Amino acid sequence: MQAVLNYLKIAVIRPQGCLNAANALEFERDMTTALVQNGISILVVDLAAVELLDSAGLMALLSTHKLALTLGRSCQLRAVAPQIRMIFELTQLDRVFEILEAEAELAQT
């Protein structure tokens, strides 16, 4: 019998400050670049340092999530502050994204 080991490669993006119309395209480009790298199976977006998220930032996240699904990969959110989580809940996107708690270990994903 042969043992097969598959190791997941995880890319982590850690935006800071505001994710809004002023920087949403750059943010989406950074996430897309990380996601399409060979061997990457999970993109984790660590939102711990994000203070503001507007509709443009939300659309960047949603577009990246859609791309991940198309590529057969995963896009997860981590350490979402309560004021940012409220946006996901109001738009019901908390049902779309996998949201990890801040304490969650990346190795467990």
CSV table of N, CA, C and O in Angstrom, one decimal:
chain,number,residue,atom,x,y,z
A,1,MET,N,0.8,-1.2,0.0
A,1,MET,CA,0.0,0.0,0.0
A,1,MET,C,0.9,1.2,0.0
A,1,MET,O,1.9,1.3,0.6
A,2,GLN,N,0.4,2.2,-0.7
A,2,GLN,CA,1.2,3.5,-0.8
A,2,GLN,C,0.5,4.6,-0.1
A,2,GLN,O,-0.7,4.8,-0.3
A,3,ALA,N,1.2,5.4,0.7
A,3,ALA,CA,0.6,6.5,1.4
A,3,ALA,C,0.8,7.8,0.5
A,3,ALA,O,1.9,8.0,-0.1
A,4,VAL,N,-0.3,8.5,0.3
A,4,VAL,CA,-0.3,9.7,-0.5
A,4,VAL,C,-0.5,10.9,0.5
A,4,VAL,O,-1.5,11.0,1.2
A,5,LEU,N,0.5,11.8,0.4
A,5,LEU,CA,0.4,13.0,1.3
A,5,LEU,C,0.2,14.2,0.4
A,5,LEU,O,0.9,14.5,-0.6
A,6,ASN,N,-0.9,15.0,0.6
A,6,ASN,CA,-1.1,16.2,-0.1
A,6,ASN,C,-1.0,17.4,0.9
A,6,ASN,O,-1.7,17.4,1.9
A,7,TYR,N,-0.1,18.3,0.6
A,7,TYR,CA,0.1,19.5,1.4
A,7,TYR,C,-0.6,20.6,0.8
A,7,TYR,O,-0.3,20.9,-0.4
A,8,LEU,N,-1.4,21.3,1.5
A,8,LEU,CA,-2.1,22.5,1.0
A,8,LEU,C,-1.1,23.7,1.0
A,8,LEU,O,-0.4,23.9,2.0
A,9,LYS,N,-1.1,24.5,0.0
A,9,LYS,CA,-0.3,25.7,0.0
A,9,LYS,C,-1.3,26.8,0.2
A,9,LYS,O,-2.3,27.0,-0.5
A,10,ILE,N,-0.9,27.6,1.2
A,10,ILE,CA,-1.8,28.7,1.6
A,10,ILE,C,-1.1,30.1,1.4
A,10,ILE,O,0.1,30.2,1.8
A,11,ALA,N,-1.8,31.0,0.8
A,11,ALA,CA,-1.3,32.3,0.6
A,11,ALA,C,-2.1,33.2,1.5
A,11,ALA,O,-3.4,33.1,1.7
A,12,VAL,N,-1.5,34.2,2.2
A,12,VAL,CA,-2.2,35.0,3.2
A,12,VAL,C,-2.0,36.5,2.7
A,12,VAL,O,-0.9,36.9,2.4
A,13,ILE,N,-3.1,37.2,2.6
A,13,ILE,CA,-3.1,38.6,2.3
A,13,ILE,C,-3.5,39.4,3.6
A,13,ILE,O,-4.5,39.0,4.2
A,14,ARG,N,-2.8,40.4,4.0
A,14,ARG,CA,-3.2,41.2,5.2
A,14,ARG,C,-3.3,42.7,4.8
A,14,ARG,O,-2.4,43.5,5.1
A,15,PRO,N,-4.5,43.1,4.3
A,15,PRO,CA,-4.7,44.5,4.0
A,15,PRO,C,-4.8,45.3,5.3
A,15,PRO,O,-5.1,44.7,6.4
A,16,GLN,N,-4.6,46.6,5.2
A,16,GLN,CA,-4.7,47.5,6.4
A,16,GLN,C,-5.5,48.7,6.1
A,16,GLN,O,-5.5,49.1,4.9
A,17,GLY,N,-6.1,49.3,7.1
A,17,GLY,CA,-6.8,50.5,7.0
A,17,GLY,C,-8.1,50.4,6.3
A,17,GLY,O,-9.0,49.6,6.7
A,18,CYS,N,-8.3,51.1,5.2
A,18,CYS,CA,-9.6,51.2,4.5
A,18,CYS,C,-9.5,50.4,3.2
A,18,CYS,O,-8.5,50.4,2.4
A,19,LEU,N,-10.5,49.6,2.9
A,19,LEU,CA,-10.7,48.9,1.7
A,19,LEU,C,-11.9,49.6,1.0
A,19,LEU,O,-13.0,49.3,1.3
A,20,ASN,N,-11.6,50.5,0.1
A,20,ASN,CA,-12.6,51.3,-0.5
A,20,ASN,C,-12.3,51.6,-2.0
A,20,ASN,O,-11.4,51.0,-2.5
A,21,ALA,N,-13.1,52.4,-2.6
A,21,ALA,CA,-13.0,52.7,-4.0
A,21,ALA,C,-11.6,53.2,-4.4
A,21,ALA,O,-11.1,52.9,-5.5
A,22,ALA,N,-10.9,53.8,-3.5
A,22,ALA,CA,-9.6,54.3,-3.8
A,22,ALA,C,-8.5,53.2,-4.0
A,22,ALA,O,-7.6,53.4,-4.7
A,23,ASN,N,-8.7,52.1,-3.3
A,23,ASN,CA,-7.7,51.0,-3.4
A,23,ASN,C,-8.3,49.7,-3.7
A,23,ASN,O,-7.5,48.7,-3.7
A,24,ALA,N,-9.6,49.6,-4.1
A,24,ALA,CA,-10.2,48.2,-4.3
A,24,ALA,C,-9.6,47.5,-5.5
A,24,ALA,O,-9.4,46.3,-5.4
A,25,LEU,N,-9.3,48.2,-6.6
A,25,LEU,CA,-8.7,47.5,-7.7
A,25,LEU,C,-7.3,46.9,-7.4
A,25,LEU,O,-7.0,45.8,-7.8
A,26,GLU,N,-6.5,47.7,-6.7
A,26,GLU,CA,-5.2,47.2,-6.3
A,26,GLU,C,-5.3,46.0,-5.4
A,26,GLU,O,-4.6,45.0,-5.5
A,27,PHE,N,-6.2,46.1,-4.4
A,27,PHE,CA,-6.5,45.0,-3.5
A,27,PHE,C,-6.9,43.8,-4.2
A,27,PHE,O,-6.4,42.7,-4.0
A,28,GLU,N,-7.8,43.9,-5.2
A,28,GLU,CA,-8.3,42.8,-5.9
A,28,GLU,C,-7.1,42.2,-6.8
A,28,GLU,O,-7.0,41.0,-6.9
A,29,ARG,N,-6.3,43.0,-7.3
A,29,ARG,CA,-5.2,42.6,-8.1
A,29,ARG,C,-4.2,41.8,-7.3
A,29,ARG,O,-3.7,40.7,-7.7
A,30,ASP,N,-3.9,42.2,-6.0
A,30,ASP,CA,-3.1,41.5,-5.1
A,30,ASP,C,-3.6,40.2,-4.8
A,30,ASP,O,-2.9,39.2,-4.7
A,31,MET,N,-4.9,40.1,-4.5
A,31,MET,CA,-5.6,38.8,-4.1
A,31,MET,C,-5.5,37.9,-5.3
A,31,MET,O,-5.2,36.7,-5.2
A,32,THR,N,-5.8,38.4,-6.5
A,32,THR,CA,-5.9,37.6,-7.7
A,32,THR,C,-4.5,37.0,-8.0
A,32,THR,O,-4.3,35.8,-8.3
A,33,THR,N,-3.4,37.8,-7.9
A,33,THR,CA,-2.1,37.4,-8.1
A,33,THR,C,-1.7,36.3,-7.1
A,33,THR,O,-1.1,35.3,-7.5
A,34,ALA,N,-2.1,36.4,-5.9
A,34,ALA,CA,-1.8,35.4,-4.9
A,34,ALA,C,-2.5,34.1,-5.2
A,34,ALA,O,-2.0,33.0,-5.1
A,35,LEU,N,-3.8,34.2,-5.6
A,35,LEU,CA,-4.7,33.1,-5.8
A,35,LEU,C,-4.2,32.2,-7.0
A,35,LEU,O,-4.4,31.0,-7.0
A,36,VAL,N,-3.8,32.9,-8.1
A,36,VAL,CA,-3.5,32.1,-9.3
A,36,VAL,C,-2.1,31.5,-9.3
A,36,VAL,O,-1.7,30.9,-10.3
A,37,GLN,N,-1.3,31.7,-8.3
A,37,GLN,CA,0.1,31.1,-8.2
A,37,GLN,C,-0.1,29.6,-8.2
A,37,GLN,O,-1.0,29.1,-7.6
A,38,ASN,N,0.8,29.0,-8.9
A,38,ASN,CA,0.8,27.5,-9.0
A,38,ASN,C,1.0,26.9,-7.6
A,38,ASN,O,1.8,27.4,-6.8
A,39,GLY,N,0.1,25.9,-7.3
A,39,GLY,CA,0.2,25.2,-6.1
A,39,GLY,C,-0.6,25.9,-4.9
A,39,GLY,O,-0.8,25.2,-3.9
A,40,ILE,N,-1.1,27.1,-5.1
A,40,ILE,CA,-1.9,27.7,-4.0
A,40,ILE,C,-3.3,27.1,-4.1
A,40,ILE,O,-3.9,27.0,-5.1
A,41,SER,N,-3.7,26.6,-2.9
A,41,SER,CA,-5.0,26.0,-2.9
A,41,SER,C,-6.0,26.8,-2.0
A,41,SER,O,-7.2,26.7,-2.1
A,42,ILE,N,-5.4,27.6,-1.1
A,42,ILE,CA,-6.2,28.4,-0.2
A,42,ILE,C,-5.7,29.8,-0.1
A,42,ILE,O,-4.5,30.0,0.1
A,43,LEU,N,-6.5,30.8,-0.3
A,43,LEU,CA,-6.2,32.2,-0.1
A,43,LEU,C,-6.9,32.6,1.2
A,43,LEU,O,-8.1,32.5,1.3
A,44,VAL,N,-6.1,33.1,2.2
A,44,VAL,CA,-6.7,33.6,3.4
A,44,VAL,C,-6.5,35.1,3.4
A,44,VAL,O,-5.4,35.6,3.2
A,45,VAL,N,-7.6,35.8,3.6
A,45,VAL,CA,-7.5,37.3,3.7
A,45,VAL,C,-7.7,37.6,5.1
A,45,VAL,O,-8.8,37.5,5.7
A,46,ASP,N,-6.6,38.1,5.8
A,46,ASP,CA,-6.6,38.4,7.2
A,46,ASP,C,-7.1,39.9,7.3
A,46,ASP,O,-6.4,40.8,6.9
A,47,LEU,N,-8.3,40.1,7.8
A,47,LEU,CA,-8.9,41.4,7.9
A,47,LEU,C,-8.7,42.1,9.3
A,47,LEU,O,-9.4,43.1,9.6
A,48,ALA,N,-7.8,41.6,10.1
A,48,ALA,CA,-7.6,42.1,11.4
A,48,ALA,C,-7.3,43.6,11.5
A,48,ALA,O,-7.7,44.3,12.4
A,49,ALA,N,-6.5,44.1,10.5
A,49,ALA,CA,-6.1,45.5,10.5
A,49,ALA,C,-7.0,46.4,9.6
A,49,ALA,O,-6.7,47.5,9.4
A,50,VAL,N,-8.1,45.9,9.1
A,50,VAL,CA,-9.0,46.6,8.3
A,50,VAL,C,-10.0,47.4,9.2
A,50,VAL,O,-10.7,46.8,10.0
A,51,GLU,N,-10.1,48.7,9.0
A,51,GLU,CA,-11.0,49.5,9.8
A,51,GLU,C,-12.3,49.9,9.1
A,51,GLU,O,-13.3,50.2,9.7
A,52,LEU,N,-12.2,49.9,7.7
A,52,LEU,CA,-13.4,50.3,6.9
A,52,LEU,C,-13.5,49.5,5.7
A,52,LEU,O,-12.4,49.3,5.0
A,53,LEU,N,-14.7,49.1,5.3
A,53,LEU,CA,-14.9,48.3,4.1
A,53,LEU,C,-16.1,48.9,3.5
A,53,LEU,O,-17.2,48.9,4.1
A,54,ASP,N,-16.0,49.4,2.2
A,54,ASP,CA,-17.1,49.9,1.5
A,54,ASP,C,-17.5,48.9,0.4
A,54,ASP,O,-17.0,47.8,0.3
A,55,SER,N,-18.5,49.3,-0.4
A,55,SER,CA,-19.0,48.4,-1.4
A,55,SER,C,-17.9,48.0,-2.4
A,55,SER,O,-17.9,46.8,-2.9
A,56,ALA,N,-17.0,48.9,-2.8
A,56,ALA,CA,-16.0,48.5,-3.7
A,56,ALA,C,-15.0,47.5,-3.1
A,56,ALA,O,-14.6,46.5,-3.8
A,57,GLY,N,-14.7,47.6,-1.8
A,57,GLY,CA,-13.9,46.6,-1.2
A,57,GLY,C,-14.6,45.3,-1.1
A,57,GLY,O,-14.0,44.2,-1.3
A,58,LEU,N,-15.9,45.3,-0.8
A,58,LEU,CA,-16.7,44.1,-0.7
A,58,LEU,C,-16.8,43.4,-2.1
A,58,LEU,O,-16.6,42.2,-2.2
A,59,MET,N,-16.9,44.2,-3.1
A,59,MET,CA,-16.9,43.6,-4.5
A,59,MET,C,-15.6,43.0,-4.9
A,59,MET,O,-15.6,42.0,-5.6
A,60,ALA,N,-14.5,43.6,-4.4
A,60,ALA,CA,-13.2,43.0,-4.7
A,60,ALA,C,-13.1,41.6,-4.0
A,60,ALA,O,-12.6,40.7,-4.6
A,61,LEU,N,-13.6,41.5,-2.8
A,61,LEU,CA,-13.6,40.3,-2.1
A,61,LEU,C,-14.5,39.2,-2.8
A,61,LEU,O,-14.1,38.1,-3.0
A,62,LEU,N,-15.6,39.7,-3.2
A,62,LEU,CA,-16.6,38.8,-3.9
A,62,LEU,C,-16.1,38.3,-5.2
A,62,LEU,O,-16.2,37.1,-5.5
A,63,SER,N,-15.4,39.2,-6.0
A,63,SER,CA,-14.8,38.8,-7.3
A,63,SER,C,-13.7,37.8,-7.1
A,63,SER,O,-13.6,36.8,-7.8
A,64,THR,N,-12.9,37.9,-6.0
A,64,THR,CA,-11.9,37.0,-5.8
A,64,THR,C,-12.4,35.7,-5.3
A,64,THR,O,-11.9,34.6,-5.7
A,65,HIS,N,-13.5,35.7,-4.5
A,65,HIS,CA,-14.1,34.5,-4.1
A,65,HIS,C,-14.7,33.7,-5.3
A,65,HIS,O,-14.5,32.5,-5.4
A,66,LYS,N,-15.3,34.4,-6.2
A,66,LYS,CA,-15.8,33.8,-7.4
A,66,LYS,C,-14.7,33.2,-8.2
A,66,LYS,O,-14.8,32.0,-8.7
A,67,LEU,N,-13.6,33.9,-8.4
A,67,LEU,CA,-12.4,33.3,-9.1
A,67,LEU,C,-11.9,32.1,-8.4
A,67,LEU,O,-11.6,31.1,-9.1
A,68,ALA,N,-11.8,32.1,-7.1
A,68,ALA,CA,-11.3,30.9,-6.4
A,68,ALA,C,-12.2,29.7,-6.7
A,68,ALA,O,-11.7,28.6,-6.9
A,69,LEU,N,-13.5,29.9,-6.6
A,69,LEU,CA,-14.4,28.8,-6.9
A,69,LEU,C,-14.2,28.3,-8.4
A,69,LEU,O,-14.2,27.1,-8.6
A,70,THR,N,-14.0,29.2,-9.3
A,70,THR,CA,-13.8,28.8,-10.7
A,70,THR,C,-12.5,28.0,-10.8
A,70,THR,O,-12.5,27.0,-11.6
A,71,LEU,N,-11.5,28.3,-10.1
A,71,LEU,CA,-10.2,27.6,-10.1
A,71,LEU,C,-10.2,26.4,-9.2
A,71,LEU,O,-9.2,25.7,-9.2
A,72,GLY,N,-11.3,26.1,-8.5
A,72,GLY,CA,-11.3,25.0,-7.6
A,72,GLY,C,-10.5,25.2,-6.4
A,72,GLY,O,-10.0,24.3,-5.8
A,73,ARG,N,-10.4,26.5,-6.0
A,73,ARG,CA,-9.6,26.8,-4.8
A,73,ARG,C,-10.5,27.4,-3.7
A,73,ARG,O,-11.7,27.6,-4.0
A,74,SER,N,-9.9,27.8,-2.6
A,74,SER,CA,-10.7,28.4,-1.5
A,74,SER,C,-10.3,29.8,-1.2
A,74,SER,O,-9.1,30.0,-1.2
A,75,CYS,N,-11.2,30.6,-0.9
A,75,CYS,CA,-10.9,32.0,-0.4
A,75,CYS,C,-11.6,32.1,1.0
A,75,CYS,O,-12.8,32.0,1.1
A,76,GLN,N,-10.8,32.3,2.0
A,76,GLN,CA,-11.3,32.4,3.4
A,76,GLN,C,-11.0,33.8,4.0
A,76,GLN,O,-9.9,34.4,3.7
A,77,LEU,N,-11.9,34.2,4.9
A,77,LEU,CA,-11.6,35.5,5.6
A,77,LEU,C,-11.3,35.1,7.0
A,77,LEU,O,-11.8,34.2,7.6
A,78,ARG,N,-10.3,35.9,7.6
A,78,ARG,CA,-9.9,35.6,8.9
A,78,ARG,C,-9.8,36.9,9.8
A,78,ARG,O,-9.6,38.0,9.2
A,79,ALA,N,-10.1,36.8,11.0
A,79,ALA,CA,-10.0,37.9,12.0
A,79,ALA,C,-10.8,39.1,11.6
A,79,ALA,O,-10.3,40.2,11.5
A,80,VAL,N,-12.1,38.9,11.3
A,80,VAL,CA,-13.0,40.0,10.9
A,80,VAL,C,-13.5,40.8,12.1
A,80,VAL,O,-14.1,40.2,13.0
A,81,ALA,N,-13.2,42.0,12.2
A,81,ALA,CA,-13.6,42.9,13.3
A,81,ALA,C,-15.1,43.0,13.3
A,81,ALA,O,-15.8,42.9,12.3
A,82,PRO,N,-15.7,43.2,14.5
A,82,PRO,CA,-17.2,43.2,14.6
A,82,PRO,C,-17.9,44.2,13.7
A,82,PRO,O,-18.9,43.9,13.1
A,83,GLN,N,-17.3,45.4,13.5
A,83,GLN,CA,-17.9,46.4,12.6
A,83,GLN,C,-17.9,46.0,11.1
A,83,GLN,O,-18.7,46.3,10.4
A,84,ILE,N,-16.8,45.2,10.8
A,84,ILE,CA,-16.7,44.7,9.4
A,84,ILE,C,-17.6,43.5,9.2
A,84,ILE,O,-18.3,43.3,8.2
A,85,ARG,N,-17.7,42.6,10.3
A,85,ARG,CA,-18.5,41.5,10.2
A,85,ARG,C,-20.0,41.9,10.0
A,85,ARG,O,-20.7,41.2,9.3
A,86,MET,N,-20.4,43.0,10.6
A,86,MET,CA,-21.8,43.5,10.5
A,86,MET,C,-22.1,43.7,9.0
A,86,MET,O,-23.2,43.4,8.6
A,87,ILE,N,-21.2,44.2,8.2
A,87,ILE,CA,-21.4,44.4,6.8
A,87,ILE,C,-21.7,43.1,6.1
A,87,ILE,O,-22.6,43.0,5.3
A,88,PHE,N,-20.9,42.1,6.5
A,88,PHE,CA,-21.1,40.7,5.9
A,88,PHE,C,-22.5,40.2,6.3
A,88,PHE,O,-23.2,39.6,5.5
A,89,GLU,N,-22.9,40.4,7.5
A,89,GLU,CA,-24.2,39.9,8.0
A,89,GLU,C,-25.3,40.6,7.4
A,89,GLU,O,-26.3,40.0,6.9
A,90,LEU,N,-25.2,42.0,7.2
A,90,LEU,CA,-26.3,42.8,6.6
A,90,LEU,C,-26.5,42.4,5.2
A,90,LEU,O,-27.6,42.4,4.7
A,91,THR,N,-25.4,42.1,4.5
A,91,THR,CA,-25.5,41.7,3.1
A,91,THR,C,-25.7,40.2,2.9
A,91,THR,O,-25.8,39.8,1.7
A,92,GLN,N,-25.7,39.5,3.9
A,92,GLN,CA,-25.9,38.0,4.0
A,92,GLN,C,-24.7,37.4,3.3
A,92,GLN,O,-24.8,36.2,2.9
A,93,LEU,N,-23.6,38.1,3.1
A,93,LEU,CA,-22.4,37.5,2.6
A,93,LEU,C,-21.6,36.6,3.6
A,93,LEU,O,-20.7,35.9,3.2
A,94,ASP,N,-22.0,36.7,4.8
A,94,ASP,CA,-21.4,35.8,5.8
A,94,ASP,C,-21.8,34.3,5.5
A,94,ASP,O,-21.2,33.4,6.0
A,95,ARG,N,-22.9,34.2,4.7
A,95,ARG,CA,-23.3,32.8,4.3
A,95,ARG,C,-22.5,32.3,3.0
A,95,ARG,O,-22.5,31.2,2.7
A,96,VAL,N,-21.8,33.3,2.4
A,96,VAL,CA,-21.0,33.0,1.2
A,96,VAL,C,-19.6,32.7,1.5
A,96,VAL,O,-19.0,31.7,1.1
A,97,PHE,N,-19.0,33.6,2.4
A,97,PHE,CA,-17.6,33.4,2.7
A,97,PHE,C,-17.4,32.5,3.9
A,97,PHE,O,-18.2,32.5,4.8
A,98,GLU,N,-16.3,31.8,3.9
A,98,GLU,CA,-15.9,31.1,5.1
A,98,GLU,C,-15.1,32.1,6.0
A,98,GLU,O,-14.1,32.6,5.5
A,99,ILE,N,-15.6,32.3,7.1
A,99,ILE,CA,-15.0,33.3,8.0
A,99,ILE,C,-14.4,32.6,9.2
A,99,ILE,O,-15.1,32.0,10.0
A,100,LEU,N,-13.1,32.7,9.3
A,100,LEU,CA,-12.4,32.1,10.4
A,100,LEU,C,-12.2,33.1,11.6
A,100,LEU,O,-12.1,34.3,11.4
A,101,GLU,N,-12.2,32.6,12.8
A,101,GLU,CA,-11.9,33.4,13.9
A,101,GLU,C,-10.5,33.8,14.0
A,101,GLU,O,-9.6,33.1,13.4
A,102,ALA,N,-10.2,34.9,14.7
A,102,ALA,CA,-8.8,35.4,14.8
A,102,ALA,C,-7.8,34.3,15.4
A,102,ALA,O,-6.7,34.2,15.0
A,103,GLU,N,-8.4,33.5,16.3
A,103,GLU,CA,-7.5,32.5,17.0
A,103,GLU,C,-7.3,31.3,16.1
A,103,GLU,O,-6.5,30.5,16.4
A,104,ALA,N,-8.0,31.1,15.0
A,104,ALA,CA,-7.9,29.9,14.2
A,104,ALA,C,-6.5,29.8,13.6
A,104,ALA,O,-6.0,30.8,13.1
A,105,GLU,N,-5.9,28.7,13.7
A,105,GLU,CA,-4.6,28.5,13.2
A,105,GLU,C,-4.7,28.2,11.7
A,105,GLU,O,-5.6,27.5,11.2
A,106,LEU,N,-3.9,28.9,10.9
A,106,LEU,CA,-3.9,28.7,9.5
A,106,LEU,C,-3.6,27.2,9.1
A,106,LEU,O,-4.1,26.7,8.1
A,107,ALA,N,-2.8,26.5,9.9
A,107,ALA,CA,-2.5,25.1,9.6
A,107,ALA,C,-3.7,24.2,9.7
A,107,ALA,O,-3.7,23.2,9.1
A,108,GLN,N,-4.8,24.7,10.4
A,108,GLN,CA,-6.0,23.9,10.5
A,108,GLN,C,-6.9,24.0,9.4
A,108,GLN,O,-7.9,23.3,9.3
A,109,THR,N,-6.7,25.0,8.5
A,109,THR,CA,-7.6,25.2,7.4
A,109,THR,C,-7.5,24.2,6.3
A,109,THR,O,-6.5,23.5,6.1
